[in-house]
Coordinates of C-alpha atoms in Angstrom, one line a residue:
X1 CA 72.7 163.1 249.7
X2 CA 70.4 166.2 249.8
X3 CA 66.6 166.0 249.7
X4 CA 66.3 166.8 246.0
X5 CA 69.0 164.2 245.0
X6 CA 67.3 161.6 247.2
X7 CA 63.9 162.3 245.6
X8 CA 65.4 162.0 242.1
X9 CA 67.0 158.6 243.1
X10 CA 63.6 157.3 244.2
X11 CA 61.9 158.5 241.1
X12 CA 64.5 156.7 238.9
X13 CA 63.3 153.5 240.5
X14 CA 59.6 154.0 239.9
X15 CA 59.5 156.0 236.7
X16 CA 58.3 152.9 234.8
X17 CA 55.1 152.8 236.9
X18 CA 54.5 156.4 238.0
X19 CA 54.4 159.2 235.4
X20 CA 56.3 162.4 235.9
X21 CA 53.1 164.4 236.4
X22 CA 51.8 161.9 238.9
X23 CA 55.1 162.0 240.8
X24 CA 55.0 165.8 240.9
X25 CA 51.5 165.7 242.4
X26 CA 52.6 163.2 245.1
X27 CA 55.6 165.2 246.2
X28 CA 53.8 167.5 248.8
X29 CA 52.3 164.5 250.5
X30 CA 55.5 162.5 250.4
X31 CA 57.4 165.5 251.9
X32 CA 54.8 165.9 254.6
X33 CA 55.0 162.2 255.6
X34 CA 58.8 162.4 255.8
X35 CA 58.5 165.5 258.0
X36 CA 55.9 163.9 260.2
X37 CA 57.9 160.8 260.7
X38 CA 60.7 162.9 262.1
X39 CA 58.3 164.9 264.4
X40 CA 56.5 161.8 265.6
X41 CA 59.6 159.6 265.9
X42 CA 57.7 157.1 263.7
X43 CA 58.7 154.3 261.3
X44 CA 56.6 153.0 258.4
X45 CA 56.4 149.3 257.8
X46 CA 55.3 148.5 254.2
X47 CA 54.3 145.1 252.8
X48 CA 55.4 144.1 249.3
X49 CA 51.9 144.6 248.0
X50 CA 51.9 148.4 248.7
X51 CA 51.9 150.8 245.8
X52 CA 55.4 151.8 244.5
X53 CA 55.1 155.3 245.9
X54 CA 54.6 154.0 249.5
X55 CA 57.1 151.1 249.1
X56 CA 59.9 153.2 247.7
X57 CA 59.3 156.8 248.8
X58 CA 58.2 156.7 252.4
X59 CA 58.6 153.2 253.9
X60 CA 61.5 152.5 256.4
X61 CA 61.1 148.7 256.5
X62 CA 59.7 146.6 253.6
X63 CA 59.1 142.9 253.1
X64 CA 56.7 140.0 253.5
X65 CA 54.7 139.2 256.6
X66 CA 57.5 137.3 258.3
X67 CA 60.1 140.1 257.6
X68 CA 57.7 142.8 258.9
X69 CA 56.9 140.8 262.0
X70 CA 60.6 140.1 262.8
X71 CA 61.7 143.7 262.0
X72 CA 58.9 145.3 263.9
X73 CA 60.6 144.0 267.1
X74 CA 63.7 145.9 266.2
X75 CA 62.1 149.0 264.8
X76 CA 63.4 152.2 266.3
X77 CA 60.9 155.0 267.1
X78 CA 57.9 155.3 269.4
X79 CA 55.3 155.0 266.6
X80 CA 54.8 152.3 264.0
X81 CA 52.6 153.0 260.9
X82 CA 51.5 149.8 259.2
X83 CA 51.2 150.1 255.5
X84 CA 49.6 146.8 255.1
X85 CA 46.4 145.1 256.3
X86 CA 44.9 144.9 259.8
X87 CA 46.3 141.6 260.9
X88 CA 49.8 142.9 260.2
X89 CA 49.1 146.0 262.4
X90 CA 47.9 143.6 265.1
X91 CA 51.1 141.6 264.8
X92 CA 53.2 144.7 265.1
X93 CA 51.3 145.7 268.2
X94 CA 51.7 142.2 269.7
X95 CA 55.4 142.5 269.4
X96 CA 55.6 146.1 270.4
X97 CA 53.0 146.5 273.2
X98 CA 54.5 149.7 274.5
X99 CA 54.5 151.4 271.1
X100 CA 51.7 153.2 269.3
X101 CA 50.7 151.3 266.2
X102 CA 48.7 153.3 263.6
X103 CA 46.5 151.6 261.0
X104 CA 45.7 154.3 258.3
X105 CA 42.5 152.6 257.3
X106 CA 40.8 150.1 259.6
X107 CA 38.8 148.7 256.7
X108 CA 42.0 147.2 255.2
X109 CA 41.2 143.6 256.1
X110 CA 42.0 140.2 254.6
X111 CA 39.7 137.4 253.2
X112 CA 41.9 134.8 254.9
X113 CA 41.8 136.5 258.3
X114 CA 38.1 136.9 258.0
X115 CA 37.5 133.2 257.1
X116 CA 38.0 131.9 260.7
X117 CA 37.4 133.0 264.3
X118 CA 38.7 132.0 267.7
X119 CA 35.5 130.0 268.2
X120 CA 36.2 128.1 265.0
X121 CA 39.7 127.1 266.4
X122 CA 38.2 125.9 269.7
X123 CA 35.7 123.8 267.7
X124 CA 38.6 122.3 265.7
X125 CA 40.4 121.4 268.9
X126 CA 37.3 119.7 270.3
X127 CA 37.0 117.7 267.0
X128 CA 40.7 116.8 267.0
X129 CA 41.8 116.5 270.6
X130 CA 45.5 116.7 271.2
X131 CA 46.4 117.8 267.6
X132 CA 48.4 121.0 267.6
X133 CA 47.2 124.0 265.6
X134 CA 49.3 126.0 263.2
X135 CA 48.0 129.3 262.0
X136 CA 49.1 131.2 259.0
X137 CA 50.1 134.7 260.1
X138 CA 47.2 136.0 258.0
X139 CA 44.8 135.6 261.0
X140 CA 43.4 137.9 263.6
X141 CA 44.9 138.2 267.1
X142 CA 41.8 136.4 268.4
X143 CA 42.7 133.4 266.3
X144 CA 46.5 133.6 267.1
X145 CA 45.5 133.5 270.8
X146 CA 43.9 130.1 270.3
X147 CA 46.7 128.3 268.3
X148 CA 50.0 126.7 269.2
X149 CA 52.2 128.5 266.7
X150 CA 52.0 130.8 263.7
X151 CA 53.8 130.5 260.3
X152 CA 54.2 132.3 257.0
X153 CA 54.2 130.8 253.5
X154 CA 58.0 131.0 253.7
X155 CA 58.5 128.9 256.8
X156 CA 55.2 126.9 257.0
X157 CA 56.9 123.5 256.3
X158 CA 59.7 124.2 258.8
X159 CA 57.1 125.2 261.4
X160 CA 55.0 122.2 260.9
X161 CA 57.9 119.8 261.1
X162 CA 59.3 121.6 264.2
X163 CA 56.4 120.3 266.2
X164 CA 57.6 116.7 265.9
X165 CA 54.0 115.3 265.6
X166 CA 52.3 113.0 263.1
X167 CA 49.5 115.5 262.3
X168 CA 48.6 119.1 262.6
X169 CA 45.6 121.4 262.0
X170 CA 46.6 124.0 259.5
X171 CA 44.6 127.2 259.0
X172 CA 43.1 129.2 257.4
X173 CA 44.4 128.8 253.8
X174 CA 43.4 125.6 252.1
X175 CA 45.8 126.0 249.2
X176 CA 48.8 126.7 251.4
X177 CA 47.8 123.7 253.5
X178 CA 47.8 121.6 250.3
X179 CA 51.3 123.0 249.3
X180 CA 52.7 122.1 252.8
X181 CA 51.1 118.7 252.7
X182 CA 53.0 117.9 249.5
X183 CA 56.4 118.7 251.1
X184 CA 56.1 116.9 254.4
X185 CA 55.1 113.5 255.8
X186 CA 53.1 115.2 258.5
X187 CA 49.3 114.8 258.0
X188 CA 47.7 118.2 257.4
X189 CA 44.1 118.8 258.5
X190 CA 43.1 122.0 256.6
X191 CA 40.6 124.8 256.9
X192 CA 38.8 126.0 253.8
X193 CA 39.9 129.7 253.7
X194 CA 41.1 131.3 250.5
X195 CA 42.8 134.5 249.4
X196 CA 40.4 136.4 247.2
X197 CA 43.3 137.7 245.0
X198 CA 45.3 134.5 244.5
X199 CA 42.3 132.2 244.0
X200 CA 41.5 134.2 240.8
X201 CA 44.5 132.8 239.0
X202 CA 44.0 129.7 236.8
X203 CA 46.3 127.2 235.0
X204 CA 44.6 128.5 231.8
X205 CA 45.9 132.0 232.5
X206 CA 49.5 130.6 232.7
X207 CA 49.0 128.7 229.4
X208 CA 47.8 131.8 227.7
X209 CA 50.7 133.9 228.8
X210 CA 53.2 131.1 227.9
X211 CA 51.7 131.1 224.4
X212 CA 52.0 134.9 224.1
X213 CA 55.5 135.4 225.5
X214 CA 58.7 133.6 224.6
X215 CA 61.2 132.6 227.4
X216 CA 58.6 133.2 230.1
X217 CA 59.4 132.1 233.7
X218 CA 56.3 131.7 235.8
X219 CA 56.6 132.0 239.6
X220 CA 53.6 131.7 241.9
X221 CA 52.6 132.2 245.5
X222 CA 51.4 129.1 247.3
X223 CA 48.1 130.8 248.2
X224 CA 47.3 130.1 244.5
X225 CA 45.2 127.0 243.6
X226 CA 47.2 123.7 243.2
X227 CA 46.8 123.6 239.5
X228 CA 48.4 127.0 239.2
X229 CA 51.4 125.9 241.3
X230 CA 51.7 122.8 239.1
X231 CA 51.9 124.9 236.0
X232 CA 54.5 127.3 237.4
X233 CA 58.3 127.0 237.2
X234 CA 58.7 128.0 240.8
X235 CA 56.5 128.4 243.8
X236 CA 57.4 130.3 247.0
X237 CA 56.6 133.0 249.5
X238 CA 56.7 136.7 248.7
X239 CA 60.3 136.9 249.9
X240 CA 61.3 133.7 248.1
X241 CA 59.8 134.9 244.8
X242 CA 61.7 138.2 245.2
X243 CA 64.9 136.2 246.0
X244 CA 64.3 134.0 242.9
X245 CA 64.2 137.0 240.6
X246 CA 67.3 138.5 242.1
X247 CA 69.2 135.2 242.0
X248 CA 68.2 133.9 238.6
X249 CA 67.6 137.2 236.7
X250 CA 65.2 135.6 234.3
X251 CA 64.7 137.4 231.0
X252 CA 60.9 137.6 231.4
X253 CA 58.7 136.8 234.4
X254 CA 55.0 136.2 235.0
X255 CA 54.7 136.7 238.8
X256 CA 51.4 135.1 239.9
X257 CA 50.6 137.2 242.9
X258 CA 49.3 140.7 243.8
X259 CA 50.1 143.2 241.0
X260 CA 52.0 145.8 243.0
X261 CA 54.7 143.3 244.0
X262 CA 55.7 143.1 240.4
X263 CA 56.0 146.8 240.2
X264 CA 58.1 147.0 243.3
X265 CA 60.5 144.1 242.4
X266 CA 60.8 145.5 238.8
X267 CA 62.3 148.6 240.3
X268 CA 65.1 146.5 241.7
X269 CA 65.5 144.2 238.7
X270 CA 66.0 146.2 235.6
X271 CA 67.3 143.3 233.6
X272 CA 64.1 141.3 233.9
X273 CA 60.9 142.1 232.0
X274 CA 57.8 141.7 234.1
X275 CA 54.5 140.5 232.6
X276 CA 51.8 141.9 234.8
X277 CA 48.5 140.0 235.2
X278 CA 47.1 142.8 237.4
X279 CA 45.0 141.3 240.2
X280 CA 45.0 143.9 242.9
X281 CA 44.2 143.3 246.6
X282 CA 41.3 145.7 247.4
X283 CA 42.3 145.7 251.1
X284 CA 46.0 146.6 250.5
X285 CA 44.9 149.4 248.2
X286 CA 43.0 151.1 250.9
X287 CA 46.4 152.3 252.3
X288 CA 47.4 155.4 250.5
X289 CA 49.9 158.2 250.9
X290 CA 47.0 160.5 251.9
X291 CA 45.8 158.3 254.8
X292 CA 49.3 157.6 255.9
X293 CA 49.8 161.3 256.2
X294 CA 46.5 161.7 258.0
X295 CA 47.3 158.9 260.5
X296 CA 50.6 160.7 261.4
X297 CA 48.8 164.0 261.7
X298 CA 46.0 162.8 263.9
X299 CA 47.8 159.8 265.6
X300 CA 45.0 157.5 264.7
X301 CA 43.4 155.1 264.2
X302 CA 45.4 153.2 266.9
X303 CA 45.5 149.5 267.1
X304 CA 44.7 148.0 270.6
X305 CA 44.4 144.4 271.7
X306 CA 42.9 143.1 274.9
X307 CA 45.7 142.2 277.3
X308 CA 44.6 138.6 277.8
X309 CA 44.3 138.0 274.1
X310 CA 47.5 139.8 273.4
X311 CA 49.5 137.6 275.8
X312 CA 48.4 134.3 274.2
X313 CA 48.6 135.6 270.6
X314 CA 52.1 137.0 271.3
X315 CA 53.3 133.6 272.4
X316 CA 52.3 132.0 269.1
X317 CA 54.0 134.7 267.0
X318 CA 57.2 134.5 269.1
X319 CA 57.3 130.7 268.6
X320 CA 57.1 131.4 264.9
X321 CA 60.0 133.9 265.0
X322 CA 62.1 131.4 267.1
X323 CA 61.7 128.8 264.2
X324 CA 62.8 131.5 261.7
X325 CA 62.8 131.1 257.9

C-alpha cells in the first residue's frame, strides 16, 4: 500500500468526525510525524481518549491504560511518545527505563492522579496497619512507589482478590472503589478522588437520552457515579466497553465516557450509531498533532523518574501486569 492509498484508507475511517478541509490541513503535520518517527526510531502510544487524527493517523499502539502499559514493554524503537496524560508517560518510563519517553505537553495531568500523594498513602498505612494498598494506575509514580500493587478498571476486581486478604485500601477513585466493592467480598477502604470528566454524568442524563432515542444501549465507565452505573445496561473499562460494542453490535449506543472514545470506536463499528454526550477531558486534549511533531523534532520534554522511586513504582506496576486482565 503506497502512502496516498494508506492516507485515503485512514480518512475513510474518520471522515464522519473530520471534514475534508480539516483533513487536508492536517496532512503536512501527519506526514512530518510519520517521517520523524522513522528518523528517531520512535513509536507513539495513544490512549482511547485521543482525537481521531492522532488515534488513527499517527499512533502505533492504541488502547486503554492497561493495554498501553503492557505493550509499552514490547514496543520496538528507542523513543516512546505518549499521546495520553502524564501518569501514562511515567508508567511507560517505569517499564522502559533505558528508552527516551517524550510527553508532548507536561501540563496534561489527571484529576485522579492529582487527588493523592505519596504522603497520603503513608498516612493511610499508618491508620490501617497491615492492610495492603491497591492503586488505580491513574496515579503518579510517587504514589505507585508507596503501594503494593496497581490495577486498572478492567482488572481491579481480579487484582483485589489476588491478594487473598479480607480488606484492602483502594485509591484514588471513590466510584471505582464502590464498583469493585459490589463485586467482591473483600472490604474496600476507599479514597475520595474523582475523575472530573466522568463525575459530570448523571442518571438524569441517561433518562433524557433514553426518552429521546429508541433502542438505545447505555454503556458506562466505572469512574462514573454509582447511580449512573445503575442506570446503564453495561459497565466496564475502556477496553471492555470497546469489546462490548464489537461483540454485541448494538443499533444505537450512548457511551458514558470521554467523548473522543466514541469517535474512535465509531470508526471501527459502522453498523452502530453513536449518541455523543460530549464531555471532553481537558488534559487529554492538550495532546495535539502539533505538539507531537514538536516533541519529535526537539526530543522533549523527556520524562524522568528518580531511581529510588522508579524501582519501587515499577514493582507495583509489574505485579499488576502479572495478574493480567
